[in-house]
Amino acid sequence: MPVYSMTGYASAQHGTSAEGTQTPAAAHRLGLEIRSVNSRFLDLTLRLPDELRALEPQLRTLLTTRLKRGKVELRAAIESEGGGALPTPSPQLLQRLNGLQDSVQAWLPQAAPLSVADALRLCANANASTDQDWSSIAPQLAEQALDELIAAREREGQRLATMLQDRVAQLRALAGRATPMVPRLVEQQRQRFMERWKDAMALADGAVAPEAAQDRALTEATAFAIRIDVAEEITRLQSHLDEIERLLEKGGEIGKRLDFLIQELHREANTLGSKSAALDLTHISVDMKVLIEQMREQVQNIE
């Protein structure tokens, strides 16, 4: 199953015309677009004209059936395709406007009469109020736009998965560099403890038994080895990376699980840095945290 991003955009249009009409306003175009960005849950917003208001439950069901996460906005508009030409008002419509004007002025004598521009605008609005039935066209158009949106989210998801796999490979390489450092550090520190105790024994001039001094030095070296041992952190980090790769291979709704694993990776990288006993190990910890932060930013966009 593919990995899906929550970011995407798609649009679709459908034009209609009434046969036998002579007004440019008789042709109409339904435009529909869907935008989506990342969100913790599925957050839907539908902006529909009055002609499509009754279809909102059907469109909302369509979106919730196929989308699981993201802030999604569906916007639709019905426009006249008159090429910018002025409508030609019918005598019946002009007569109706005149009658309405007389009725208004009878109650409101101070009301201004309609201008030519007012009359043309009202006629255009009346013509735009088509009796076109969008109940079957709008859902089909929404389905088409949704298909394109999901395809766009899949392409973006594939790009994110590729980036995450690259960061996983880099983290594995850093973990591989860190693993052999600890035994070398432990051996170096053991040598330092032994040298210091030999110097102390020379100054003590036999006041302390050599065996006791050596045992104390070895005990201190062992305690130091335990403090800086990051084998457990490296093992857990490798395990989290294995799980991330498995989820990316599986696909589907993996965003929340990936987000949790990124938090765990950051925890292990922090612990590795706090146990660092060498500058090289500190640099590795910092490099790990940079890569993990890059992964965190991208995981926020995965469904």
PDB file of C-alpha atoms in Angstrom:
ATOM      1  CA  MET A   1       0.000   0.000   0.000  1.00  0.00           C
ATOM      2  CA  PRO A   2       1.364   3.463  -0.870  1.00  0.00           C
ATOM      3  CA  VAL A   3       2.421   6.121   1.621  1.00  0.00           C
ATOM      4  CA  TYR A   4       0.152   9.157   1.397  1.00  0.00           C
ATOM      5  CA  SER A   5       0.937  12.754   2.187  1.00  0.00           C
ATOM      6  CA  MET A   6      -1.751  15.015   3.643  1.00  0.00           C
ATOM      7  CA  THR A   7      -0.794  17.836   1.268  1.00  0.00           C
ATOM      8  CA  GLY A   8      -2.434  18.071  -2.141  1.00  0.00           C
ATOM      9  CA  TYR A   9      -4.599  20.034  -4.550  1.00  0.00           C
ATOM     10  CA  ALA A  10      -7.011  19.104  -7.348  1.00  0.00           C
ATOM     11  CA  SER A  11      -9.736  20.787  -9.398  1.00  0.00           C
ATOM     12  CA  ALA A  12     -12.411  19.838 -11.920  1.00  0.00           C
ATOM     13  CA  GLN A  13     -14.900  21.716 -14.103  1.00  0.00           C
ATOM     14  CA  HIS A  14     -18.141  20.872 -15.862  1.00  0.00           C
ATOM     15  CA  GLY A  15     -19.990  23.103 -18.342  1.00  0.00           C
ATOM     16  CA  THR A  16     -23.694  23.013 -19.252  1.00  0.00           C
ATOM     17  CA  SER A  17     -25.833  24.949 -21.722  1.00  0.00           C
ATOM     18  CA  ALA A  18     -29.531  25.226 -22.390  1.00  0.00           C
ATOM     19  CA  GLU A  19     -30.487  24.479 -25.984  1.00  0.00           C
ATOM     20  CA  GLY A  20     -32.615  27.025 -27.800  1.00  0.00           C
ATOM     21  CA  THR A  21     -31.693  29.956 -25.533  1.00  0.00           C
ATOM     22  CA  GLN A  22     -30.264  33.151 -26.948  1.00  0.00           C
ATOM     23  CA  THR A  23     -28.765  34.626 -23.820  1.00  0.00           C
ATOM     24  CA  PRO A  24     -25.110  33.999 -22.972  1.00  0.00           C
ATOM     25  CA  ALA A  25     -26.165  33.428 -19.375  1.00  0.00           C
ATOM     26  CA  ALA A  26     -27.916  30.246 -20.398  1.00  0.00           C
ATOM     27  CA  ALA A  27     -24.556  28.418 -20.303  1.00  0.00           C
ATOM     28  CA  HIS A  28     -23.131  27.631 -16.864  1.00  0.00           C
ATOM     29  CA  ARG A  29     -19.929  26.124 -15.534  1.00  0.00           C
ATOM     30  CA  LEU A  30     -19.504  24.278 -12.261  1.00  0.00           C
ATOM     31  CA  GLY A  31     -15.990  24.575 -10.893  1.00  0.00           C
ATOM     32  CA  LEU A  32     -14.842  22.487  -7.953  1.00  0.00           C
ATOM     33  CA  GLU A  33     -11.483  22.350  -6.167  1.00  0.00           C
ATOM     34  CA  ILE A  34     -10.136  20.449  -3.171  1.00  0.00           C
ATOM     35  CA  ARG A  35      -7.157  21.518  -1.072  1.00  0.00           C
ATOM     36  CA  SER A  36      -5.615  19.604   1.807  1.00  0.00           C
ATOM     37  CA  VAL A  37      -2.820  20.236   4.301  1.00  0.00           C
ATOM     38  CA  ASN A  38      -1.577  18.364   7.351  1.00  0.00           C
ATOM     39  CA  SER A  39      -3.678  18.013  10.499  1.00  0.00           C
ATOM     40  CA  ARG A  40      -3.829  15.631  13.428  1.00  0.00           C
ATOM     41  CA  PHE A  41      -7.329  14.524  12.427  1.00  0.00           C
ATOM     42  CA  LEU A  42      -9.710  14.835   9.458  1.00  0.00           C
ATOM     43  CA  ASP A  43     -10.984  18.406   9.410  1.00  0.00           C
ATOM     44  CA  LEU A  44     -13.457  19.124   6.596  1.00  0.00           C
ATOM     45  CA  THR A  45     -14.625  22.510   5.327  1.00  0.00           C
ATOM     46  CA  LEU A  46     -17.159  22.760   2.479  1.00  0.00           C
ATOM     47  CA  ARG A  47     -17.839  26.088   0.769  1.00  0.00           C
ATOM     48  CA  LEU A  48     -20.809  25.618  -1.545  1.00  0.00           C
ATOM     49  CA  PRO A  49     -23.208  27.932  -3.398  1.00  0.00           C
ATOM     50  CA  ASP A  50     -26.872  27.817  -2.475  1.00  0.00           C
ATOM     51  CA  GLU A  51     -27.649  25.615  -5.489  1.00  0.00           C
ATOM     52  CA  LEU A  52     -25.435  22.855  -4.043  1.00  0.00           C
ATOM     53  CA  ARG A  53     -26.223  23.278  -0.357  1.00  0.00           C
ATOM     54  CA  ALA A  54     -28.509  20.236  -0.314  1.00  0.00           C
ATOM     55  CA  LEU A  55     -25.608  18.076  -1.559  1.00  0.00           C
ATOM     56  CA  GLU A  56     -23.330  18.869   1.383  1.00  0.00           C
ATOM     57  CA  PRO A  57     -24.066  15.653   3.378  1.00  0.00           C
ATOM     58  CA  GLN A  58     -23.390  13.536   0.277  1.00  0.00           C
ATOM     59  CA  LEU A  59     -20.137  15.355  -0.507  1.00  0.00           C
ATOM     60  CA  ARG A  60     -19.012  15.174   3.115  1.00  0.00           C
ATOM     61  CA  THR A  61     -19.631  11.421   3.177  1.00  0.00           C
ATOM     62  CA  LEU A  62     -17.614  11.043  -0.019  1.00  0.00           C
ATOM     63  CA  LEU A  63     -14.630  12.825   1.544  1.00  0.00           C
ATOM     64  CA  THR A  64     -14.740  10.997   4.886  1.00  0.00           C
ATOM     65  CA  THR A  65     -14.945   7.632   3.117  1.00  0.00           C
ATOM     66  CA  ARG A  66     -11.692   8.101   1.215  1.00  0.00           C
ATOM     67  CA  LEU A  67      -9.645  10.483   3.384  1.00  0.00           C
ATOM     68  CA  LYS A  68      -8.492   9.697   6.919  1.00  0.00           C
ATOM     69  CA  ARG A  69      -6.417  12.693   8.020  1.00  0.00           C
ATOM     70  CA  GLY A  70      -5.772  16.266   6.953  1.00  0.00           C
ATOM     71  CA  LYS A  71      -7.362  19.699   6.910  1.00  0.00           C
ATOM     72  CA  VAL A  72      -9.448  19.470   3.718  1.00  0.00           C
ATOM     73  CA  GLU A  73     -11.353  22.277   2.026  1.00  0.00           C
ATOM     74  CA  LEU A  74     -13.804  21.636  -0.821  1.00  0.00           C
ATOM     75  CA  ARG A  75     -14.876  24.768  -2.665  1.00  0.00           C
ATOM     76  CA  ALA A  76     -17.451  24.914  -5.486  1.00  0.00           C
ATOM     77  CA  ALA A  77     -18.782  27.760  -7.621  1.00  0.00           C
ATOM     78  CA  ILE A  78     -21.309  28.083 -10.420  1.00  0.00           C
ATOM     79  CA  GLU A  79     -20.446  30.681 -13.035  1.00  0.00           C
ATOM     80  CA  SER A  80     -22.132  31.938 -16.201  1.00  0.00           C
ATOM     81  CA  GLU A  81     -20.216  31.368 -19.416  1.00  0.00           C
ATOM     82  CA  GLY A  82     -21.177  34.461 -21.318  1.00  0.00           C
ATOM     83  CA  GLY A  83     -17.711  35.456 -22.380  1.00  0.00           C
ATOM     84  CA  GLY A  84     -18.187  38.794 -20.610  1.00  0.00           C
ATOM     85  CA  ALA A  85     -21.219  39.731 -22.776  1.00  0.00           C
ATOM     86  CA  LEU A  86     -24.110  41.626 -21.245  1.00  0.00           C
ATOM     87  CA  PRO A  87     -27.329  39.680 -20.690  1.00  0.00           C
ATOM     88  CA  THR A  88     -30.384  40.464 -22.793  1.00  0.00           C
ATOM     89  CA  PRO A  89     -33.256  40.977 -20.329  1.00  0.00           C
ATOM     90  CA  SER A  90     -36.611  39.618 -21.406  1.00  0.00           C
ATOM     91  CA  PRO A  91     -39.639  41.959 -21.408  1.00  0.00           C
ATOM     92  CA  GLN A  92     -41.291  39.784 -18.787  1.00  0.00           C
ATOM     93  CA  LEU A  93     -38.327  40.162 -16.449  1.00  0.00           C
ATOM     94  CA  LEU A  94     -38.174  43.931 -16.968  1.00  0.00           C
ATOM     95  CA  GLN A  95     -41.904  44.193 -16.313  1.00  0.00           C
ATOM     96  CA  ARG A  96     -41.461  42.241 -13.089  1.00  0.00           C
ATOM     97  CA  LEU A  97     -38.615  44.504 -11.959  1.00  0.00           C
ATOM     98  CA  ASN A  98     -40.750  47.566 -12.669  1.00  0.00           C
ATOM     99  CA  GLY A  99     -43.627  46.160 -10.649  1.00  0.00           C
ATOM    100  CA  LEU A 100     -41.317  45.349  -7.744  1.00  0.00           C
ATOM    101  CA  GLN A 101     -39.884  48.863  -7.881  1.00  0.00           C
ATOM    102  CA  ASP A 102     -43.393  50.395  -7.740  1.00  0.00           C
ATOM    103  CA  SER A 103     -44.262  48.238  -4.732  1.00  0.00           C
ATOM    104  CA  VAL A 104     -41.108  49.255  -2.870  1.00  0.00           C
ATOM    105  CA  GLN A 105     -41.561  52.957  -3.613  1.00  0.00           C
ATOM    106  CA  ALA A 106     -45.183  52.796  -2.471  1.00  0.00           C
ATOM    107  CA  TRP A 107     -43.913  51.881   1.001  1.00  0.00           C
ATOM    108  CA  LEU A 108     -40.606  53.742   0.813  1.00  0.00           C
ATOM    109  CA  PRO A 109     -41.156  56.951  -1.226  1.00  0.00           C
ATOM    110  CA  GLN A 110     -37.558  58.054  -0.621  1.00  0.00           C
ATOM    111  CA  ALA A 111     -36.101  54.897  -2.218  1.00  0.00           C
ATOM    112  CA  ALA A 112     -33.960  55.620  -5.315  1.00  0.00           C
ATOM    113  CA  PRO A 113     -35.236  54.221  -8.615  1.00  0.00           C
ATOM    114  CA  LEU A 114     -33.361  51.421 -10.344  1.00  0.00           C
ATOM    115  CA  SER A 115     -30.562  52.443 -12.700  1.00  0.00           C
ATOM    116  CA  VAL A 116     -29.744  50.693 -15.960  1.00  0.00           C
ATOM    117  CA  ALA A 117     -26.743  49.070 -14.268  1.00  0.00           C
ATOM    118  CA  ASP A 118     -28.955  47.855 -11.426  1.00  0.00           C
ATOM    119  CA  ALA A 119     -31.442  46.389 -13.861  1.00  0.00           C
ATOM    120  CA  LEU A 120     -28.720  44.584 -15.854  1.00  0.00           C
ATOM    121  CA  ARG A 121     -27.150  43.192 -12.681  1.00  0.00           C
ATOM    122  CA  LEU A 122     -30.466  41.896 -11.363  1.00  0.00           C
ATOM    123  CA  CYS A 123     -31.289  40.367 -14.729  1.00  0.00           C
ATOM    124  CA  ALA A 124     -27.900  38.651 -14.812  1.00  0.00           C
ATOM    125  CA  ASN A 125     -28.502  37.238 -11.325  1.00  0.00           C
ATOM    126  CA  ALA A 126     -31.952  36.043 -12.357  1.00  0.00           C
ATOM    127  CA  ASN A 127     -30.539  34.327 -15.420  1.00  0.00           C
ATOM    128  CA  ALA A 128     -27.768  32.814 -13.340  1.00  0.00           C
ATOM    129  CA  SER A 129     -30.369  31.189 -11.115  1.00  0.00           C
ATOM    130  CA  THR A 130     -30.662  28.321 -13.533  1.00  0.00           C
ATOM    131  CA  ASP A 131     -32.921  25.365 -13.034  1.00  0.00           C
ATOM    132  CA  GLN A 132     -29.994  23.058 -13.865  1.00  0.00           C
ATOM    133  CA  ASP A 133     -30.050  19.918 -11.735  1.00  0.00           C
ATOM    134  CA  TRP A 134     -26.584  19.470 -10.213  1.00  0.00           C
ATOM    135  CA  SER A 135     -27.526  16.535  -7.987  1.00  0.00           C
ATOM    136  CA  SER A 136     -25.785  13.990 -10.211  1.00  0.00           C
ATOM    137  CA  ILE A 137     -23.144  16.212 -11.808  1.00  0.00           C
ATOM    138  CA  ALA A 138     -21.645  17.675  -8.613  1.00  0.00           C
ATOM    139  CA  PRO A 139     -20.908  14.314  -6.879  1.00  0.00           C
ATOM    140  CA  GLN A 140     -19.313  12.952 -10.074  1.00  0.00           C
ATOM    141  CA  LEU A 141     -17.186  16.081 -10.329  1.00  0.00           C
ATOM    142  CA  ALA A 142     -16.208  15.766  -6.664  1.00  0.00           C
ATOM    143  CA  GLU A 143     -15.267  12.108  -7.249  1.00  0.00           C
ATOM    144  CA  GLN A 144     -13.069  13.141 -10.175  1.00  0.00           C
ATOM    145  CA  ALA A 145     -11.334  15.872  -8.168  1.00  0.00           C
ATOM    146  CA  LEU A 146     -10.912  13.500  -5.222  1.00  0.00           C
ATOM    147  CA  ASP A 147      -9.227  10.914  -7.450  1.00  0.00           C
ATOM    148  CA  GLU A 148      -6.759  13.575  -8.597  1.00  0.00           C
ATOM    149  CA  LEU A 149      -6.196  14.752  -5.030  1.00  0.00           C
ATOM    150  CA  ILE A 150      -5.426  11.235  -3.796  1.00  0.00           C
ATOM    151  CA  ALA A 151      -3.048  10.707  -6.722  1.00  0.00           C
ATOM    152  CA  ALA A 152      -1.268  13.957  -5.840  1.00  0.00           C
ATOM    153  CA  ARG A 153      -1.067  12.937  -2.175  1.00  0.00           C
ATOM    154  CA  GLU A 154       0.354   9.560  -3.208  1.00  0.00           C
ATOM    155  CA  ARG A 155       3.082  11.201  -5.315  1.00  0.00           C
ATOM    156  CA  GLU A 156       3.998  13.514  -2.461  1.00  0.00           C
ATOM    157  CA  GLY A 157       3.901  10.573  -0.024  1.00  0.00           C
ATOM    158  CA  GLN A 158       6.346   8.617  -2.175  1.00  0.00           C
ATOM    159  CA  ARG A 159       8.724  11.564  -2.129  1.00  0.00           C
ATOM    160  CA  LEU A 160       8.472  11.771   1.668  1.00  0.00           C
ATOM    161  CA  ALA A 161       9.040   8.008   2.021  1.00  0.00           C
ATOM    162  CA  THR A 162      12.166   8.216  -0.131  1.00  0.00           C
ATOM    163  CA  MET A 163      13.511  11.053   2.001  1.00  0.00           C
ATOM    164  CA  LEU A 164      12.798   9.154   5.232  1.00  0.00           C
ATOM    165  CA  GLN A 165      14.529   6.024   3.934  1.00  0.00           C
ATOM    166  CA  ASP A 166      17.573   8.129   3.084  1.00  0.00           C
ATOM    167  CA  ARG A 167      17.653   9.561   6.625  1.00  0.00           C
ATOM    168  CA  VAL A 168      17.264   6.073   8.091  1.00  0.00           C
ATOM    169  CA  ALA A 169      20.314   4.929   6.113  1.00  0.00           C
ATOM    170  CA  GLN A 170      22.326   7.892   7.405  1.00  0.00           C
ATOM    171  CA  LEU A 171      21.293   7.167  11.002  1.00  0.00           C
ATOM    172  CA  ARG A 172      22.366   3.543  10.615  1.00  0.00           C
ATOM    173  CA  ALA A 173      25.748   4.704   9.342  1.00  0.00           C
ATOM    174  CA  LEU A 174      26.182   7.018  12.354  1.00  0.00           C
ATOM    175  CA  ALA A 175      25.184   4.212  14.735  1.00  0.00           C
ATOM    176  CA  GLY A 176      27.727   1.970  13.029  1.00  0.00           C
ATOM    177  CA  ARG A 177      30.429   4.565  13.673  1.00  0.00           C
ATOM    178  CA  ALA A 178      29.446   4.956  17.327  1.00  0.00           C
ATOM    179  CA  THR A 179      29.370   1.250  18.205  1.00  0.00           C
ATOM    180  CA  PRO A 180      33.157   0.521  18.115  1.00  0.00           C
ATOM    181  CA  MET A 181      34.045   3.772  19.895  1.00  0.00           C
ATOM    182  CA  VAL A 182      32.887   2.666  23.350  1.00  0.00           C
ATOM    183  CA  PRO A 183      35.270  -0.327  23.788  1.00  0.00           C
ATOM    184  CA  ARG A 184      38.216   1.860  22.720  1.00  0.00           C
ATOM    185  CA  LEU A 185      37.178   4.579  25.197  1.00  0.00           C
ATOM    186  CA  VAL A 186      36.840   2.022  27.994  1.00  0.00           C
ATOM    187  CA  GLU A 187      40.302   0.605  27.309  1.00  0.00           C
ATOM    188  CA  GLN A 188      41.860   4.074  27.164  1.00  0.00           C
ATOM    189  CA  GLN A 189      40.240   5.015  30.475  1.00  0.00           C
ATOM    190  CA  ARG A 190      41.368   1.734  32.048  1.00  0.00           C
ATOM    191  CA  GLN A 191      44.953   2.513  31.067  1.00  0.00           C
ATOM    192  CA  ARG A 192      44.627   6.004  32.559  1.00  0.00           C
ATOM    193  CA  PHE A 193      43.327   4.613  35.860  1.00  0.00           C
ATOM    194  CA  MET A 194      46.162   2.110  36.038  1.00  0.00           C
ATOM    195  CA  GLU A 195      48.771   4.777  35.346  1.00  0.00           C
ATOM    196  CA  ARG A 196      47.300   7.091  37.978  1.00  0.00           C
ATOM    197  CA  TRP A 197      47.275   4.347  40.589  1.00  0.00           C
ATOM    198  CA  LYS A 198      50.857   3.429  39.763  1.00  0.00           C
ATOM    199  CA  ASP A 199      51.838   7.056  40.272  1.00  0.00           C
ATOM    200  CA  ALA A 200      49.882   7.123  43.531  1.00  0.00           C
ATOM    201  CA  MET A 201      51.588   3.921  44.674  1.00  0.00           C
ATOM    202  CA  ALA A 202      54.994   5.412  43.963  1.00  0.00           C
ATOM    203  CA  LEU A 203      54.142   8.472  46.072  1.00  0.00           C
ATOM    204  CA  ALA A 204      52.657   6.313  48.854  1.00  0.00           C
ATOM    205  CA  ASP A 205      55.959   4.397  49.087  1.00  0.00           C
ATOM    206  CA  GLY A 206      54.354   1.042  49.905  1.00  0.00           C
ATOM    207  CA  ALA A 207      51.749   2.332  52.320  1.00  0.00           C
ATOM    208  CA  VAL A 208      49.019   0.654  50.216  1.00  0.00           C
ATOM    209  CA  ALA A 209      49.105  -2.946  49.024  1.00  0.00           C
ATOM    210  CA  PRO A 210      49.652  -3.194  45.231  1.00  0.00           C
ATOM    211  CA  GLU A 211      46.818  -5.703  44.855  1.00  0.00           C
ATOM    212  CA  ALA A 212      44.333  -3.422  46.582  1.00  0.00           C
ATOM    213  CA  ALA A 213      45.420  -0.467  44.465  1.00  0.00           C
ATOM    214  CA  GLN A 214      45.040  -2.472  41.282  1.00  0.00           C
ATOM    215  CA  ASP A 215      41.619  -3.762  42.324  1.00  0.00           C
ATOM    216  CA  ARG A 216      40.487  -0.216  43.072  1.00  0.00           C
ATOM    217  CA  ALA A 217      41.725   0.963  39.663  1.00  0.00           C
ATOM    218  CA  LEU A 218      39.893  -1.833  37.891  1.00  0.00           C
ATOM    219  CA  THR A 219      36.712  -1.097  39.849  1.00  0.00           C
ATOM    220  CA  GLU A 220      36.837   2.553  38.819  1.00  0.00           C
ATOM    221  CA  ALA A 221      37.437   1.553  35.200  1.00  0.00           C
ATOM    222  CA  THR A 222      34.474  -0.838  35.326  1.00  0.00           C
ATOM    223  CA  ALA A 223      32.208   1.856  36.767  1.00  0.00           C
ATOM    224  CA  PHE A 224      33.331   4.234  34.030  1.00  0.00           C
ATOM    225  CA  ALA A 225      32.585   1.605  31.371  1.00  0.00           C
ATOM    226  CA  ILE A 226      29.064   1.164  32.717  1.00  0.00           C
ATOM    227  CA  ARG A 227      28.444   4.929  32.703  1.00  0.00           C
ATOM    228  CA  ILE A 228      29.454   5.404  29.072  1.00  0.00           C
ATOM    229  CA  ASP A 229      28.060   2.138  27.652  1.00  0.00           C
ATOM    230  CA  VAL A 230      25.652   3.102  24.864  1.00  0.00           C
ATOM    231  CA  ALA A 231      25.148  -0.395  23.468  1.00  0.00           C
ATOM    232  CA  GLU A 232      21.584  -0.474  24.781  1.00  0.00           C
ATOM    233  CA  GLU A 233      20.756   2.895  23.203  1.00  0.00           C
ATOM    234  CA  ILE A 234      22.261   1.829  19.867  1.00  0.00           C
ATOM    235  CA  THR A 235      20.277  -1.411  19.946  1.00  0.00           C
ATOM    236  CA  ARG A 236      16.999   0.403  20.624  1.00  0.00           C
ATOM    237  CA  LEU A 237      17.791   2.980  17.959  1.00  0.00           C
ATOM    238  CA  GLN A 238      18.410   0.231  15.407  1.00  0.00           C
ATOM    239  CA  SER A 239      15.137  -1.410  16.423  1.00  0.00           C
ATOM    240  CA  HIS A 240      13.215   1.844  15.880  1.00  0.00           C
ATOM    241  CA  LEU A 241      14.833   2.267  12.466  1.00  0.00           C
ATOM    242  CA  ASP A 242      13.793  -1.280  11.543  1.00  0.00           C
ATOM    243  CA  GLU A 243      10.195  -0.467  12.502  1.00  0.00           C
ATOM    244  CA  ILE A 244      10.224   2.768  10.480  1.00  0.00           C
ATOM    245  CA  GLU A 245      11.412   0.886   7.398  1.00  0.00           C
ATOM    246  CA  ARG A 246       8.729  -1.754   7.954  1.00  0.00           C
ATOM    247  CA  LEU A 247       5.995   0.898   8.170  1.00  0.00           C
ATOM    248  CA  LEU A 248       7.237   2.677   5.046  1.00  0.00           C
ATOM    249  CA  GLU A 249       7.145  -0.648   3.217  1.00  0.00           C
ATOM    250  CA  LYS A 250       3.659  -1.393   4.522  1.00  0.00           C
ATOM    251  CA  GLY A 251       2.210   2.058   3.717  1.00  0.00           C
ATOM    252  CA  GLY A 252      -1.327   3.173   4.531  1.00  0.00           C
ATOM    253  CA  GLU A 253      -2.208   5.166   7.648  1.00  0.00           C
ATOM    254  CA  ILE A 254       1.209   5.234   9.310  1.00  0.00           C
ATOM    255  CA  GLY A 255       1.683   8.920  10.165  1.00  0.00           C
ATOM    256  CA  LYS A 256       0.854   8.700  13.879  1.00  0.00           C
ATOM    257  CA  ARG A 257       3.029   5.601  14.395  1.00  0.00           C
ATOM    258  CA  LEU A 258       5.930   7.244  12.619  1.00  0.00           C
ATOM    259  CA  ASP A 259       5.533  10.322  14.788  1.00  0.00           C
ATOM    260  CA  PHE A 260       5.813   8.170  17.932  1.00  0.00           C
ATOM    261  CA  LEU A 261       8.912   6.383  16.606  1.00  0.00           C
ATOM    262  CA  ILE A 262      10.569   9.722  15.807  1.00  0.00           C
ATOM    263  CA  GLN A 263      10.072  10.760  19.429  1.00  0.00           C
ATOM    264  CA  GLU A 264      11.727   7.536  20.566  1.00  0.00           C
ATOM    265  CA  LEU A 265      14.649   8.075  18.186  1.00  0.00           C
ATOM    266  CA  HIS A 266      15.165  11.545  19.619  1.00  0.00           C
ATOM    267  CA  ARG A 267      15.151  10.105  23.148  1.00  0.00           C
ATOM    268  CA  GLU A 268      17.874   7.576  22.302  1.00  0.00           C
ATOM    269  CA  ALA A 269      20.006  10.211  20.540  1.00  0.00           C
ATOM    270  CA  ASN A 270      19.750  12.474  23.601  1.00  0.00           C
ATOM    271  CA  THR A 271      20.796   9.650  25.929  1.00  0.00           C
ATOM    272  CA  LEU A 272      23.709   8.786  23.674  1.00  0.00           C
ATOM    273  CA  GLY A 273      24.857  12.404  23.835  1.00  0.00           C
ATOM    274  CA  SER A 274      24.549  12.561  27.631  1.00  0.00           C
ATOM    275  CA  LYS A 275      26.731   9.430  27.973  1.00  0.00           C
ATOM    276  CA  SER A 276      29.317  10.727  25.546  1.00  0.00           C
ATOM    277  CA  ALA A 277      32.878  10.524  26.825  1.00  0.00           C
ATOM    278  CA  ALA A 278      34.557  11.682  23.625  1.00  0.00           C
ATOM    279  CA  LEU A 279      34.149  14.591  21.239  1.00  0.00           C
ATOM    280  CA  ASP A 280      33.625  12.256  18.275  1.00  0.00           C
ATOM    281  CA  LEU A 281      30.690  10.572  20.039  1.00  0.00           C
ATOM    282  CA  THR A 282      29.195  13.982  20.847  1.00  0.00           C
ATOM    283  CA  HIS A 283      29.396  14.951  17.177  1.00  0.00           C
ATOM    284  CA  ILE A 284      27.628  11.737  16.212  1.00  0.00           C
ATOM    285  CA  SER A 285      24.839  12.473  18.690  1.00  0.00           C
ATOM    286  CA  VAL A 286      24.392  15.990  17.300  1.00  0.00           C
ATOM    287  CA  ASP A 287      24.340  14.708  13.714  1.00  0.00           C
ATOM    288  CA  MET A 288      21.735  12.139  14.697  1.00  0.00           C
ATOM    289  CA  LYS A 289      19.487  14.766  16.247  1.00  0.00           C
ATOM    290  CA  VAL A 290      19.716  16.938  13.127  1.00  0.00           C
ATOM    291  CA  LEU A 291      18.612  14.017  10.933  1.00  0.00           C
ATOM    292  CA  ILE A 292      15.834  13.051  13.355  1.00  0.00           C
ATOM    293  CA  GLU A 293      14.513  16.618  13.393  1.00  0.00           C
ATOM    294  CA  GLN A 294      14.422  16.600   9.581  1.00  0.00           C
ATOM    295  CA  MET A 295      12.432  13.373   9.735  1.00  0.00           C
ATOM    296  CA  ARG A 296      10.049  14.837  12.308  1.00  0.00           C
ATOM    297  CA  GLU A 297       9.193  17.776  10.033  1.00  0.00           C
ATOM    298  CA  GLN A 298       8.348  15.485   7.128  1.00  0.00           C
ATOM    299  CA  VAL A 299       6.482  12.876   9.161  1.00  0.00           C
ATOM    300  CA  GLN A 300       3.994  15.585  10.172  1.00  0.00           C
ATOM    301  CA  ASN A 301       2.749  15.542   6.561  1.00  0.00           C
ATOM    302  CA  ILE A 302       2.177  11.776   6.292  1.00  0.00           C
ATOM    303  CA  GLU A 303      -1.390  10.498   6.595  1.00  0.00           C
TER     304      GLU A 303
END
